[in-house]
Amino acid sequence: MRYPAKETAARHQRIVTEASRLFRQRGFENVTVGEVMKAAGLTHGAFYAHFDSKDELQAAAVAYGIKVSHERIQRGNSKKDKEAYADRYLSRWHRDNPGDGCTMAALAQEVARSTPELKAAFERGFEEILSEKGGDRKEAIFQTAALLGGVALARAVRDERLSEEILESVRQRVGRSNFQLAPHPSQFERPKAEVRRD
Amino acid sequence: MRYPAKETAARHQRIVTEASRLFRQRGFENVTVGEVMKAAGLTHGAFYAHFDSKDELQAAAVAYGIKVSHERIQRGNSKKDKEAYADRYLSRWHRDNPGDGCTMAALAQEVARSTPELKAAFERGFEEILSEKGGDRKEAIFQTAALLGGVALARAVRDERLSEEILESVRQRVGRSNFQLAPHPSQFERPKAEVRRD
DNA sequence: TGTACATCAGTGAACGCGCGTTCACTGATGTAC
DNA sequence: TGTACATCAGTGAACGCGCGTTCACTGATGTAC
């Protein structure tokens, strides 16, 4: 049957939103088109009324995800307060919730191996964040790299103590003008982690 | 037929070596068991005489790869010269040759989504590098995160100029005691990149 | 305003391909006697 | 030292499953008249 244009657009956005979340959680390769559609409340066959291919969905999910995930981490935080941003980014909560976390921290390496189109989408999102951060551009790039690397490392390691040591080590050098040690309370902790740690 | 134990051990090592290289280049999911065996000069059926599963090969490849790839970047470099190490790590050559580059810069995010066994292998390799680096442990962790993040970002972006700007931005702040700007010649450039850029 | 009809986002079965894994078989090596 | 035989890393065909994608079909919406 034919559906109202408004509802269709809403569903299209839901597909992108859910894909973006699932891809961050499990990577492009480990999420099927069927799973994305189910998460969006549809059956897999309808997918091709919205996208030409899974590749195209990946690009849409990355373009959308980078911007939105950055805003979610930023939310409620003063734009100028880089220190607090780094503390949030390097929190245990962020480490354990990639689905709600930074897209670059979850998918940069997979994007690196993918198509030029996907890299272009990644790049646009990255540039947008840079211009939003303002200030010294090279400093912002460096900070992004250090934060991304810190969270990726903290997630890739099995031992909880080492994982926290990684977060702590990066926290101490980023967002504090690079010469000052830190007390950082990390008030940015929420319950119910989506990732099981052992 | 039965083969001499020595040759068998050599072939086993070749499987791990080739797997390690291929996984860095294209990720775990995009490399088939058959491709690995072909690269090692064998047919796919023999794989299960060496490993129980692809998962097991991944762990072996990561354990071997982290140590060896770090040594390759370090090679010919004074162990104390962190500045030169950072310059090498953040070179265009390293960005364009993941197969011969750092395992963590290529696979950390995929490991993060994988099994506890794989994380444990990653962790052992990481700890080994840390103890080899010596000096301030937290500083070494921070440096690893920043370098890894820098290369991952530089690879995930399409525009060559932006990619170099990323490498440059991280180079300026890492390995130089964090307060000094840098001329850095980056003498570590070699011909023939394995990755096509457009 | 009412009626006929084209549209097109849905559904769910089916297709085809690739991949991890299994299996029957081979035959040089290494060991038992 | 020679002979019989167990071993086991190889080969290559085959299996089974999952996934991206296609397709015939549906029926409420929106448009033409």
Short mmCIF file of C-alpha atoms (C1' of nucleotides) in Angstrom, two decimals:
data_model
loop_
_atom_site.label_atom_id
_atom_site.label_comp_id
_atom_site.label_asym_id
_atom_site.label_seq_id
_atom_site.Cartn_x
_atom_site.Cartn_y
_atom_site.Cartn_z
CA MET A 1 0.00 0.00 0.00
CA ARG A 2 0.98 3.59 -0.37
CA TYR A 3 1.98 5.46 2.78
CA PRO A 4 1.80 9.13 3.77
CA ALA A 5 4.99 10.92 2.76
CA LYS A 6 5.56 12.16 6.28
CA GLU A 7 5.52 8.71 7.84
CA THR A 8 7.81 7.42 5.12
CA ALA A 9 10.34 10.14 5.82
CA ALA A 10 10.15 9.34 9.53
CA ARG A 11 10.77 5.67 8.84
CA HIS A 12 13.68 6.53 6.58
CA GLN A 13 15.24 8.49 9.42
CA ARG A 14 14.61 5.62 11.83
CA ILE A 15 16.50 3.28 9.53
CA VAL A 16 19.49 5.63 9.49
CA THR A 17 19.35 6.18 13.25
CA GLU A 18 19.16 2.48 14.09
CA ALA A 19 21.84 1.60 11.55
CA SER A 20 24.10 4.23 13.00
CA ARG A 21 23.64 2.80 16.50
CA LEU A 22 24.06 -0.83 15.47
CA PHE A 23 27.11 -0.12 13.30
CA ARG A 24 28.84 1.62 16.21
CA GLN A 25 28.05 -1.30 18.49
CA ARG A 26 29.12 -4.12 16.23
CA GLY A 27 30.76 -2.75 13.08
CA PHE A 28 29.45 -2.67 9.51
CA GLU A 29 30.16 -6.30 8.72
CA ASN A 30 28.48 -7.74 11.79
CA VAL A 31 25.16 -6.00 11.30
CA THR A 32 22.79 -7.30 8.64
CA VAL A 33 20.34 -5.28 6.60
CA GLY A 34 17.61 -7.41 8.16
CA GLU A 35 18.63 -6.47 11.69
CA VAL A 36 18.64 -2.79 10.87
CA MET A 37 15.17 -3.00 9.36
CA LYS A 38 13.86 -5.00 12.29
CA ALA A 39 15.25 -2.40 14.69
CA ALA A 40 13.45 0.24 12.63
CA GLY A 41 10.21 -1.77 12.89
CA LEU A 42 10.10 -2.99 9.29
CA THR A 43 10.83 -6.10 7.23
CA HIS A 44 14.04 -6.42 5.24
CA GLY A 45 12.41 -6.28 1.82
CA ALA A 46 11.43 -2.64 2.24
CA PHE A 47 15.06 -1.65 2.61
CA TYR A 48 15.57 -1.16 -1.12
CA ALA A 49 12.77 1.36 -1.30
CA HIS A 50 15.02 3.57 0.83
CA PHE A 51 18.58 2.73 -0.24
CA ASP A 52 20.26 1.27 -3.28
CA SER A 53 22.63 -0.88 -1.25
CA LYS A 54 24.08 -1.56 2.18
CA ASP A 55 27.08 0.54 1.16
CA GLU A 56 24.82 3.52 0.70
CA LEU A 57 23.30 2.97 4.13
CA GLN A 58 26.76 2.88 5.67
CA ALA A 59 27.59 6.27 4.19
CA ALA A 60 24.27 7.72 5.38
CA ALA A 61 24.74 6.25 8.85
CA VAL A 62 28.26 7.61 9.18
CA ALA A 63 27.36 11.08 7.89
CA TYR A 64 24.47 11.24 10.34
CA GLY A 65 26.25 9.45 13.16
CA ILE A 66 29.38 11.56 13.40
CA LYS A 67 27.49 14.78 13.88
CA VAL A 68 24.84 13.39 16.20
CA SER A 69 27.16 11.33 18.38
CA HIS A 70 29.39 14.35 18.87
CA GLU A 71 26.41 16.45 19.91
CA ARG A 72 25.31 13.78 22.37
CA ILE A 73 28.68 13.82 24.10
CA GLN A 74 28.76 17.60 24.01
CA ARG A 75 25.20 17.99 25.33
CA GLY A 76 24.76 20.12 28.42
CA ASN A 77 28.42 21.03 28.32
CA SER A 78 29.78 24.49 27.72
CA LYS A 79 31.29 24.65 24.24
CA LYS A 80 34.43 26.23 25.57
CA ASP A 81 35.10 23.67 28.27
CA LYS A 82 37.46 21.27 26.53
CA GLU A 83 38.53 19.78 29.80
CA ALA A 84 35.03 18.60 30.70
CA TYR A 85 34.55 17.33 27.16
CA ALA A 86 37.66 15.18 27.44
CA ASP A 87 36.50 13.84 30.81
CA ARG A 88 33.15 12.85 29.34
CA TYR A 89 34.73 11.34 26.28
CA LEU A 90 37.15 9.29 28.35
CA SER A 91 34.52 8.10 30.81
CA ARG A 92 33.77 4.48 31.58
CA TRP A 93 30.27 5.14 30.36
CA HIS A 94 31.45 6.12 26.91
CA ARG A 95 33.79 3.16 26.75
CA ASP A 96 30.96 0.74 27.59
CA ASN A 97 28.32 2.30 25.35
CA PRO A 98 29.67 2.56 21.82
CA GLY A 99 26.13 2.52 20.45
CA ASP A 100 25.48 5.90 22.07
CA GLY A 101 29.07 7.06 21.75
CA CYS A 102 31.40 8.68 19.25
CA THR A 103 31.15 7.30 15.73
CA MET A 104 34.80 7.97 15.00
CA ALA A 105 35.90 6.09 18.12
CA ALA A 106 33.93 3.07 16.92
CA LEU A 107 34.31 3.03 13.15
CA ALA A 108 37.32 5.06 11.97
CA GLN A 109 39.44 1.99 11.23
CA GLU A 110 36.69 0.25 9.34
CA VAL A 111 36.03 3.41 7.33
CA ALA A 112 39.75 3.55 6.57
CA ARG A 113 39.45 0.21 4.72
CA SER A 114 36.27 1.10 2.90
CA THR A 115 35.17 3.03 -0.19
CA PRO A 116 36.10 6.62 -1.10
CA GLU A 117 32.41 7.52 -0.69
CA LEU A 118 32.41 6.36 2.91
CA LYS A 119 35.65 8.20 3.61
CA ALA A 120 34.14 11.32 2.11
CA ALA A 121 31.13 11.03 4.43
CA PHE A 122 33.45 10.53 7.38
CA GLU A 123 35.51 13.51 6.33
CA ARG A 124 32.52 15.83 6.06
CA GLY A 125 31.40 14.87 9.55
CA PHE A 126 34.88 15.36 10.91
CA GLU A 127 35.24 18.80 9.32
CA GLU A 128 31.88 19.81 10.74
CA ILE A 129 32.99 18.90 14.24
CA LEU A 130 36.25 20.77 13.80
CA SER A 131 34.54 23.97 12.76
CA GLU A 132 32.09 23.55 15.63
CA LYS A 133 34.89 23.15 18.14
CA GLY A 134 36.49 26.35 16.91
CA GLY A 135 39.72 27.65 18.41
CA ASP A 136 43.06 26.27 17.26
CA ARG A 137 42.30 23.82 14.47
CA LYS A 138 45.46 21.78 14.83
CA GLU A 139 44.86 21.53 18.56
CA ALA A 140 41.32 20.28 17.93
CA ILE A 141 42.59 17.66 15.48
CA PHE A 142 45.19 16.48 17.94
CA GLN A 143 42.63 16.28 20.73
CA THR A 144 40.27 14.24 18.55
CA ALA A 145 43.04 11.79 17.70
CA ALA A 146 44.10 11.34 21.31
CA LEU A 147 40.54 10.89 22.59
CA LEU A 148 39.59 8.50 19.82
CA GLY A 149 42.75 6.48 20.35
CA GLY A 150 42.25 6.38 24.09
CA VAL A 151 38.72 5.04 23.91
CA ALA A 152 39.62 2.55 21.16
CA LEU A 153 42.50 1.22 23.26
CA ALA A 154 40.43 1.09 26.44
CA ARG A 155 37.81 -0.96 24.62
CA ALA A 156 40.29 -3.33 22.99
CA VAL A 157 41.75 -4.53 26.25
CA ARG A 158 40.34 -7.23 28.50
CA ASP A 159 41.50 -6.23 31.95
CA GLU A 160 39.30 -3.63 33.63
CA ARG A 161 42.16 -2.13 35.59
CA LEU A 162 44.33 -1.62 32.51
CA SER A 163 41.36 -0.23 30.64
CA GLU A 164 40.80 2.40 33.31
CA GLU A 165 44.49 3.15 33.41
CA ILE A 166 44.34 3.94 29.70
CA LEU A 167 41.39 6.29 30.12
CA GLU A 168 43.14 7.93 33.06
CA SER A 169 46.45 8.33 31.22
CA VAL A 170 44.86 10.12 28.29
CA ARG A 171 42.63 12.20 30.56
CA GLN A 172 45.70 13.54 32.31
CA ARG A 173 47.18 15.03 29.13
CA VAL A 174 44.23 16.16 27.05
CA GLY A 175 42.13 19.26 27.44
CA ARG A 176 44.35 20.72 30.11
CA SER A 177 46.64 22.74 27.86
CA ASN A 178 49.03 19.82 28.01
CA PHE A 179 51.12 20.62 31.04
CA GLN A 180 48.85 20.28 34.04
CA LEU A 181 47.86 17.19 36.00
CA ALA A 182 44.23 16.54 36.77
CA PRO A 183 41.81 15.59 39.55
CA HIS A 184 38.85 15.13 37.11
CA PRO A 185 35.80 13.73 38.88
CA SER A 186 34.22 12.34 35.76
CA GLN A 187 30.69 13.06 36.86
CA PHE A 188 29.56 11.69 33.56
CA GLU A 189 28.71 8.13 34.60
CA ARG A 190 25.34 6.52 33.93
CA PRO A 191 23.96 3.09 34.86
CA LYS A 192 23.35 0.10 32.59
CA ALA A 193 26.26 -0.45 30.26
CA GLU A 194 25.34 -1.98 26.92
CA VAL A 195 28.58 -3.89 26.63
CA ARG A 196 29.33 -6.81 28.87
CA ARG A 197 32.85 -6.81 30.36
CA ASP A 198 34.44 -9.79 32.07
CA MET B 1 51.62 -37.48 3.06
CA ARG B 2 53.52 -36.85 6.22
CA TYR B 3 55.84 -33.85 6.30
CA PRO B 4 59.05 -33.12 8.23
CA ALA B 5 58.24 -31.43 11.52
CA LYS B 6 60.51 -28.51 10.75
CA GLU B 7 58.82 -27.61 7.48
CA THR B 8 55.45 -27.91 9.15
CA ALA B 9 56.45 -25.46 11.85
CA ALA B 10 57.75 -23.05 9.21
CA ARG B 11 54.46 -23.27 7.31
CA HIS B 12 52.53 -22.68 10.51
CA GLN B 13 54.49 -19.51 11.07
CA ARG B 14 53.91 -18.43 7.48
CA ILE B 15 50.17 -18.77 7.99
CA VAL B 16 50.33 -16.53 11.06
CA THR B 17 52.58 -14.00 9.33
CA GLU B 18 50.42 -13.73 6.23
CA ALA B 19 47.21 -13.62 8.26
CA SER B 20 48.65 -10.84 10.37
CA ARG B 21 49.52 -8.81 7.27
CA LEU B 22 46.20 -9.43 5.51
CA PHE B 23 44.13 -8.68 8.61
CA ARG B 24 45.88 -5.35 9.06
CA GLN B 25 45.27 -4.48 5.43
CA ARG B 26 41.61 -5.41 5.19
CA GLY B 27 40.29 -6.34 8.63
CA PHE B 28 39.31 -9.75 10.01
CA GLU B 29 35.96 -9.97 8.27
CA ASN B 30 37.25 -9.13 4.81
CA VAL B 31 39.95 -11.77 4.71
CA THR B 32 38.94 -15.39 4.11
CA VAL B 33 40.67 -18.46 5.46
CA GLY B 34 41.28 -19.46 1.85
CA GLU B 35 43.10 -16.24 1.07
CA VAL B 36 45.36 -16.61 4.06
CA MET B 37 46.25 -20.17 3.10
CA LYS B 38 46.87 -19.17 -0.49
CA ALA B 39 49.18 -16.37 0.66
CA ALA B 40 51.00 -18.98 2.76
CA GLY B 41 51.31 -21.22 -0.31
CA LEU B 42 48.79 -23.87 0.75
CA THR B 43 45.20 -24.92 0.05
CA HIS B 44 42.40 -24.01 2.42
CA GLY B 45 41.70 -27.55 3.62
CA ALA B 46 45.02 -27.77 5.45
CA PHE B 47 44.05 -24.85 7.65
CA TYR B 48 42.38 -27.03 10.25
CA ALA B 49 45.52 -29.05 10.79
CA HIS B 50 46.98 -25.83 12.22
CA PHE B 51 44.08 -24.07 13.90
CA ASP B 52 40.71 -25.02 15.33
CA SER B 53 38.94 -22.04 13.85
CA LYS B 54 39.35 -18.66 12.22
CA ASP B 55 38.85 -17.08 15.64
CA GLU B 56 41.92 -18.88 16.89
CA LEU B 57 43.93 -17.63 13.93
CA GLN B 58 42.84 -14.08 14.67
CA ALA B 59 44.16 -14.33 18.21
CA ALA B 60 47.45 -15.82 17.01
CA ALA B 61 47.80 -13.16 14.33
CA VAL B 62 47.14 -10.33 16.76
CA ALA B 63 49.49 -11.69 19.44
CA TYR B 64 52.25 -12.08 16.87
CA GLY B 65 51.37 -8.93 14.93
CA ILE B 66 51.41 -6.38 17.74
CA LYS B 67 54.92 -7.26 18.82
CA VAL B 68 56.38 -7.62 15.34
CA SER B 69 54.75 -4.57 13.83
CA HIS B 70 56.00 -2.45 16.71
CA GLU B 71 59.53 -3.75 16.19
CA ARG B 72 59.34 -2.98 12.49
CA ILE B 73 58.47 0.65 13.17
CA GLN B 74 61.10 0.84 15.89
CA ARG B 75 63.82 -0.79 13.75
CA GLY B 76 67.04 1.17 13.36
CA ASN B 77 65.76 3.77 15.75
CA SER B 78 67.29 4.53 19.13
CA LYS B 79 65.00 3.20 21.84
CA LYS B 80 65.15 6.45 23.70
CA ASP B 81 64.26 8.69 20.79
CA LYS B 82 60.52 9.06 21.19
CA GLU B 83 60.43 12.01 18.88
CA ALA B 84 61.81 10.07 15.93
CA TYR B 85 59.46 7.19 16.74
CA ALA B 86 56.46 9.50 16.56
CA ASP B 87 57.69 10.93 13.26
CA ARG B 88 57.98 7.45 11.79
CA TYR B 89 54.64 6.38 13.15
CA LEU B 90 52.93 9.46 11.75
CA SER B 91 54.58 9.21 8.35
CA ARG B 92 52.73 9.01 5.06
CA TRP B 93 54.39 5.70 4.51
CA HIS B 94 52.86 4.21 7.63
CA ARG B 95 49.46 5.62 6.77
CA ASP B 96 49.57 4.05 3.30
CA ASN B 97 50.97 0.66 4.33
CA PRO B 98 48.80 -0.80 7.06
CA GLY B 99 49.93 -4.30 6.13
CA ASP B 100 53.44 -3.46 7.27
CA GLY B 101 52.32 -1.04 9.95
CA CYS B 102 51.11 -1.03 13.52
CA THR B 103 48.56 -3.73 14.38
CA MET B 104 46.85 -1.56 16.95
CA ALA B 105 46.41 1.30 14.47
CA ALA B 106 44.68 -1.11 12.09
CA LEU B 107 42.66 -3.44 14.29
CA ALA B 108 42.03 -1.99 17.77
CA GLN B 109 38.41 -1.13 17.05
CA GLU B 110 37.65 -4.51 15.58
CA VAL B 111 39.31 -6.23 18.54
CA ALA B 112 37.15 -4.07 20.80
CA ARG B 113 34.04 -5.74 19.36
CA SER B 114 35.43 -9.23 19.47
CA THR B 115 35.90 -12.08 21.95
CA PRO B 116 37.59 -11.86 25.38
CA GLU B 117 40.31 -14.19 24.03
CA LEU B 118 41.17 -11.75 21.27
CA LYS B 119 41.16 -8.84 23.69
CA ALA B 120 43.47 -10.80 25.96
CA ALA B 121 45.90 -11.37 23.08
CA PHE B 122 45.76 -7.69 22.22
CA GLU B 123 46.34 -6.78 25.84
CA ARG B 124 49.42 -8.99 26.19
CA GLY B 125 50.94 -7.43 23.09
CA PHE B 126 50.18 -3.95 24.33
CA GLU B 127 51.72 -4.62 27.75
CA GLU B 128 54.82 -5.99 26.10
CA ILE B 129 55.25 -2.82 24.09
CA LEU B 130 54.72 -0.67 27.17
CA SER B 131 57.41 -2.47 29.14
CA GLU B 132 59.71 -2.26 26.14
CA LYS B 133 59.17 1.47 25.81
CA GLY B 134 60.07 1.92 29.47
CA GLY B 135 60.08 5.36 31.09
CA ASP B 136 56.85 6.88 32.35
CA ARG B 137 54.17 4.28 31.81
CA LYS B 138 51.24 6.69 31.67
CA GLU B 139 53.14 8.84 29.20
CA ALA B 140 53.76 5.81 27.01
CA ILE B 141 50.07 4.88 27.12
CA PHE B 142 49.08 8.38 26.19
CA GLN B 143 51.54 8.47 23.33
CA THR B 144 50.24 5.16 21.98
CA ALA B 145 46.67 6.43 22.05
CA ALA B 146 47.53 9.68 20.29
CA LEU B 147 49.62 7.98 17.60
CA LEU B 148 47.07 5.25 16.98
CA GLY B 149 44.26 7.80 16.81
CA GLY B 150 46.23 10.03 14.47
CA VAL B 151 46.96 7.29 11.96
CA ALA B 152 43.43 5.91 12.14
CA LEU B 153 41.99 9.37 11.46
CA ALA B 154 44.46 10.08 8.65
CA ARG B 155 43.45 6.82 6.98
CA ALA B 156 39.71 7.36 7.38
CA VAL B 157 39.65 10.61 5.48
CA ARG B 158 39.52 11.04 1.72
CA ASP B 159 41.27 14.31 1.11
CA GLU B 160 45.06 14.02 0.93
CA ARG B 161 45.61 17.50 2.29
CA LEU B 162 43.41 16.95 5.33
CA SER B 163 45.04 13.59 5.90
CA GLU B 164 48.48 15.18 6.02
CA GLU B 165 47.19 17.94 8.24
CA ILE B 166 46.06 15.30 10.72
CA LEU B 167 49.45 13.59 10.73
CA GLU B 168 51.12 16.97 11.10
CA SER B 169 48.86 18.09 13.95
CA VAL B 170 49.56 15.00 16.01
CA ARG B 171 53.27 15.10 15.18
CA GLN B 172 53.51 18.58 16.61
CA ARG B 173 52.32 17.50 20.06
CA VAL B 174 53.62 13.99 20.58
CA GLY B 175 57.10 12.92 21.52
CA ARG B 176 58.25 16.46 22.12
CA SER B 177 57.49 16.68 25.82
CA ASN B 178 54.20 18.31 24.88
CA PHE B 179 55.10 21.96 24.84
CA GLN B 180 57.46 22.44 21.93
CA LEU B 181 56.68 22.95 18.25
CA ALA B 182 58.48 20.88 15.68
CA PRO B 183 60.35 21.01 12.38
CA HIS B 184 60.33 17.18 11.98
CA PRO B 185 61.81 16.15 8.64
CA SER B 186 60.05 12.78 8.54
CA GLN B 187 62.89 11.08 6.74
CA PHE B 188 60.91 7.89 7.02
CA GLU B 189 59.27 7.84 3.60
CA ARG B 190 59.50 4.93 1.22
CA PRO B 191 58.17 4.41 -2.31
CA LYS B 192 55.32 2.15 -3.46
CA ALA B 193 52.30 2.55 -1.21
CA GLU B 194 50.14 -0.55 -0.88
CA VAL B 195 46.95 1.46 -0.51
CA ARG B 196 45.50 3.39 -3.41
CA ARG B 197 44.46 6.96 -2.58
CA ASP B 198 42.36 9.14 -4.81
"C1'" DT C 1 -17.59 16.37 -4.61
"C1'" DG C 2 -17.30 11.65 -6.33
"C1'" DT C 3 -14.99 8.03 -8.95
"C1'" DA C 4 -11.19 5.56 -11.47
"C1'" DC C 5 -6.68 4.69 -11.41
"C1'" DA C 6 -1.54 5.19 -10.92
"C1'" DT C 7 1.77 5.16 -7.35
"C1'" DC C 8 5.02 3.18 -4.33
"C1'" DA C 9 6.45 1.84 0.57
"C1'" DG C 10 5.43 -2.00 2.42
"C1'" DT C 11 5.51 -7.82 2.94
"C1'" DG C 12 7.64 -12.26 2.76
"C1'" DA C 13 9.33 -15.98 -0.20
"C1'" DA C 14 13.15 -17.05 -3.01
"C1'" DC C 15 17.73 -16.65 -5.23
"C1'" DG C 16 22.61 -16.95 -5.55
"C1'" DC C 17 26.89 -16.49 -3.85
"C1'" DG C 18 30.68 -16.76 -0.63
"C1'" DC C 19 32.53 -18.34 3.34
"C1'" DG C 20 33.81 -21.33 7.36
"C1'" DT C 21 34.11 -25.90 8.08
"C1'" DT C 22 34.08 -31.03 7.13
"C1'" DC C 23 35.56 -35.15 4.99
"C1'" DA C 24 37.51 -38.99 2.20
"C1'" DC C 25 41.65 -39.62 0.53
"C1'" DT C 26 47.04 -39.36 -0.28
"C1'" DG C 27 51.68 -40.69 0.55
"C1'" DA C 28 56.38 -39.41 2.61
"C1'" DT C 29 58.09 -39.68 7.28
"C1'" DG C 30 59.31 -41.77 11.36
"C1'" DT C 31 58.90 -45.73 14.47
"C1'" DA C 32 58.41 -50.66 16.09
"C1'" DC C 33 60.16 -54.98 15.59
"C1'" DT D 1 69.89 -52.84 8.80
"C1'" DG D 2 65.56 -53.95 6.51
"C1'" DT D 3 60.48 -54.22 6.46
"C1'" DA D 4 55.59 -53.27 7.90
"C1'" DC D 5 52.78 -49.97 9.39
"C1'" DA D 6 50.81 -45.91 11.92
"C1'" DT D 7 50.86 -41.05 11.53
"C1'" DC D 8 49.24 -36.69 10.04
"C1'" DA D 9 49.90 -32.32 7.11
"C1'" DG D 10 48.56 -31.95 2.97
"C1'" DT D 11 44.59 -31.81 -1.33
"C1'" DG D 12 40.25 -30.61 -3.28
"C1'" DA D 13 35.29 -31.62 -3.48
"C1'" DA D 14 31.29 -30.88 -0.87
"C1'" DC D 15 28.18 -29.09 2.78
"C1'" DG D 16 25.33 -25.83 5.06
"C1'" DC D 17 24.32 -21.54 6.50
"C1'" DG D 18 23.74 -16.59 6.35
"C1'" DC D 19 23.54 -12.61 3.97
"C1'" DG D 20 22.65 -9.03 0.33
"C1'" DT D 21 19.54 -8.56 -3.07
"C1'" DT D 22 15.40 -9.49 -6.12
"C1'" DC D 23 10.67 -10.12 -7.10
"C1'" DA D 24 5.59 -10.80 -7.31
"C1'" DC D 25 2.26 -9.03 -4.86
"C1'" DT D 26 -0.65 -5.71 -1.65
"C1'" DG D 27 -3.58 -1.87 -0.77
"C1'" DA D 28 -4.06 2.97 1.27
"C1'" DT D 29 -2.88 7.45 -0.61
"C1'" DG D 30 -3.04 11.09 -3.67
"C1'" DT D 31 -4.24 12.78 -8.27
"C1'" DA D 32 -6.82 13.38 -12.76
"C1'" DC D 33 -11.09 14.14 -14.56
#
